Amino acid sequence: MNQLGRKRSRLEIWNLIAYLIVALYLVFLIFPLFKILRSSFDLSDGTRGLGNFERFFSDPYYFRTLVNSFEVSIVVTIFSLLLGVPLAYFYNLYEMKGKQFLQIVIILSSMSAPFIGAYAWILVLGRNGVITRFLESIFQFTMPNIYGFKGIVISLTTRLFPMVFLYTSGALKSIDNSLIEASQNLGVKGVKMFFKVIVPLCMPSLMAASLIVFMRAMADFGTPLMIGEGFRTFPVEIYNAYVGEVGQNFGFAAAISIVAILITALVFLAQKWVTSKFSFTINSMHSIESKKAKPGFNIFIHGYAYILVGIAMLPQVYLWFTSFKNTSSSGNVFLDGYSLMSYKEVARRGLLRTLKNTTIIGFLSVLIILVLAVFVSYLVVRRKSVKSQVIDTMSMIPYVLPGSVVGIALISSFNTKPLVLTGTVAIIIISMVIRRIPYTIRSSVAILGQIPISMEEAAISLGSSKIKTFFGITVPMMGNGIISGALLSWVTIITELSTSIILYTVNSQTLTVFTYVFVTRGSDGQAAAVATILSLFTIVSLTVFMLISKDKDVTM
């Protein structure tokens, strides 16, 4: 009987789900990473060894790409914190005109494809940008060069500081108003309260925001490729080694990928260690109440918020405007007047197909992410075991993987029998699930941790099965956290470039790849038109979220 009981325990539904999830991670994550590790030792002369790693670290050119990536990531993280934290502080602690509109614009400024943001900045401040031409013609003032390090930092900072805003806003909403009142009663007010009370209480979220900004800046492919010119970074070098800018070298691309994984993993572990030093819990009975600022300070906070957000959105708005300008037949030169010429041209060249691909890939990816994330979060929070800890660890591995690495790993693993996926839509969906599932898992784990287990136990004691209780009680209560994670996953999927550019074919082209093709051809009008459609896609997604979410504020 005891043996039968143990056998039933092993075959219990949640154990079966855990084994299935482990199997999926082993096939689609661990195996591809093992393949890319093995390929990193393949030398161009057909032998095996450490030559690729020696080449990377001994050649100043390649090692400089590592230094460049760190420089960009650190500076972008610092600037994003300096801009995003005060913005969240003003937004949550003070009454501001047009808060709902301001929040939507802040989120929109962060949700375009990175390379499109860089492309938009070129249209505004590039050598032939609209502001550059205006200043030269009216004031004979020559704008500083935006290309290279400066351009990458500007483009990434204006896109990533909203992430700091969202994380900080989420932290501020968890602070009990009595703490603010107590500090004010003790004479700690204004700037002093901000540094002595607010920043320490928000430190775990600030560390999480710093990590995600650093990781995104480190792994970004499109921005340095678009605006970096001679300033090369890690992801660009991986891509060039793989596609063969001066001769394809898969082994060297794999070696750089392994270095990238190790470095980002070390950064992630360091952040986790630092965050653990600031770990604490807060029971917020009364959320922070917005108060009216003094007239002079009120002007300052409104000016700071709207000018900052206006600068971040300016390139996108000009990109939308540009999409309606008349162009030559090639789309390279803008002419006088406005029309839908660029939109007609992209429609003729396959817009509907790429729109359909983007929708299908995005929808199926998010659906799979939601199902897996809900199961994984439940196993991690409610069914703690060795299996759940293994799953939790594997679920965070994609957090430190650059998109180009994921693409190369999948191609190297599934381009031969028994499972040939290269060139299919399926491999793109798998790559999107791998890269974006950590975000939804983290948000689901956070919300599930706040739901008392007693509610599930009560349902089970009344005769409900475990699975019925899970879908009928637990999942609905996790709804808002799941939706927030799904929104972030959806938007990052439909704006993804670094993985798609390696995996796509003509039949699986997405809107971001479609835009990139027009950009590389110099077809500015058509590129602007597709980028505008992609922005509209994002706006509709955000609107749907605001309509179905119980909490109208988007936080992380």
Steps between C-alpha positions, in 0.01 A plus 500: 500500500786734583663431163167565327464824692849616399429409138178702504689788659753497217219491246305776675390767249735774621797263486410413141476869413839562666663216303348632175629853563849370586496299175405808297780705655750221437403469130456866406742678737767280658568290188542807271732662756704179517522496119624859488753425776626203301517709180710766676795257495475440121788676325501621140767242403275210604670431833367562851643710780495835681617697197176696461512620861872583470426701186225697673697594812837553327377718214447860627225554241278221629577558867408866446146393407468358852622828653266697270199294607580553866551874451167538322310283749640674809444853369149420374411343837625804693318750278180292502503501883573873517205574269251227591511506882419874541228467236333216695540695825330811360232293327398303811547753782354810338185597313574548132286609207432230242644211700328230295619651173851547639521135606387376160760716323774386741419136426477561124845661499642171632309259281637561153760272348845626613640535149192698394570745783859533375376547143257769617780687680700495175205658318488775765866562595698312237722663237193577292252506791218753514634681812857487366393666173285757683782612733749519214271700272364743762783538756799360305548266795647156432357225718747269674532157340225270636654182361708260707503480880292816557226396262474151648475641854238761403289249309512228767455738795188662354358152442600339832444768766123422485585150629657662808187715531273192496705304754535801733129578473422142600727535804350835600149352492607239757626763751262575786405867516555497878877466438495821296294679763732378779811626322337838437401526868867441588603785270623284210344662194565577133835393356617366836194272524556383142854377574450392864159329472375450144817370334582241774140371500505468120849346485392140409295633207777740400744209491256297288452797266877551475545135405239501226631829355860373511406166341297661223774750422763224504297270273366766262589433139304746290603832660881467466455347156286795390665800663832368633694520172856401608402441863464122510336307784463136599171411324607667175828307500315171562269576208786597268695185586193288435367654177848555359561871449859408407460123490273279711656348812239312702751370753620852579139625522428215745807592708392865525152377594641293788698800624182711482304240699766476771531877539127567517458206740766647731325838490168333579646306796671813632171689482320218681763507776478878541119488495498241778677754722202735459230234540208592725119491501249784533135470605331793332165574661473846346664579168683827446258786440583760236518852634495839334844651452586863575454727193870531411574132555179408318627677187833320534357147530260556209780645290737217588245228421360638177832625357672167575217295351472742207869455416463121523196501270621767253686262265204260486253779432720632220527147363120479485490839328768391253297196396244729332749702295517444126802299387673413177414167341786335688392652832848647554430871443219703657305732273264792564151417619337220697322181402461131578760412236736325744216296649383392154855394411552289813157344448607402149823350630344266756377702798196278557715188505742645758209636705342155499833338598551748784150440634519120479852479645415748776167340592626139505817600688307688768248216531777245558680740736185553708429127536859412589549803728187425702601136548862587580404771751261259676767230521756749634272661759258224602675171416853559625731208425828422327314489166342842555837651597656356184215644294535839672873508425454398136221755455743782584774391257334677202511821707874525429498383136545758222250449217767427241634219722154341524462514123839344430446229765163398354629487142797285603267259685204462266637510147538123463284194564319378705359849570547753218357840596740743330315722254158446659271726699518244784867575572426872530213428742730276707765774511243759614370270774855429622599866511184653647366241744716619795308831518159334526631237743638769733177702498294182553722384789472843663119510483458134606718559804245756621201261470427305824524124450207459740257585217623205294497270803139599573394415144677162513345419840157559344567232239654697214787328317847656499487590130144635527605711798803623309302614195186607689652679800874563464532610137217761517660652812833521316329681212652848531856376545457264204361779282789735590753231410312416182497866392876533546559169320268594213656841438857370518409215264344717229797742517770228510782522244822336623360145495265545205772640271689169533201263482265659246430398142300685235186315612553564873598867484362715784429873516831580670701304241287658224588845637866410528511387136369838384743686728800310361381579147479871582124505433419751773136561412413132493701428815315782680164362382565149634643643825182707542283193452710319762449793740124484437514129580662587833248776579209264438664237726541753781143624458364145527705446816365820658142389418522148641730570795346564840786735584528775241860568599767296330779406740767231524 
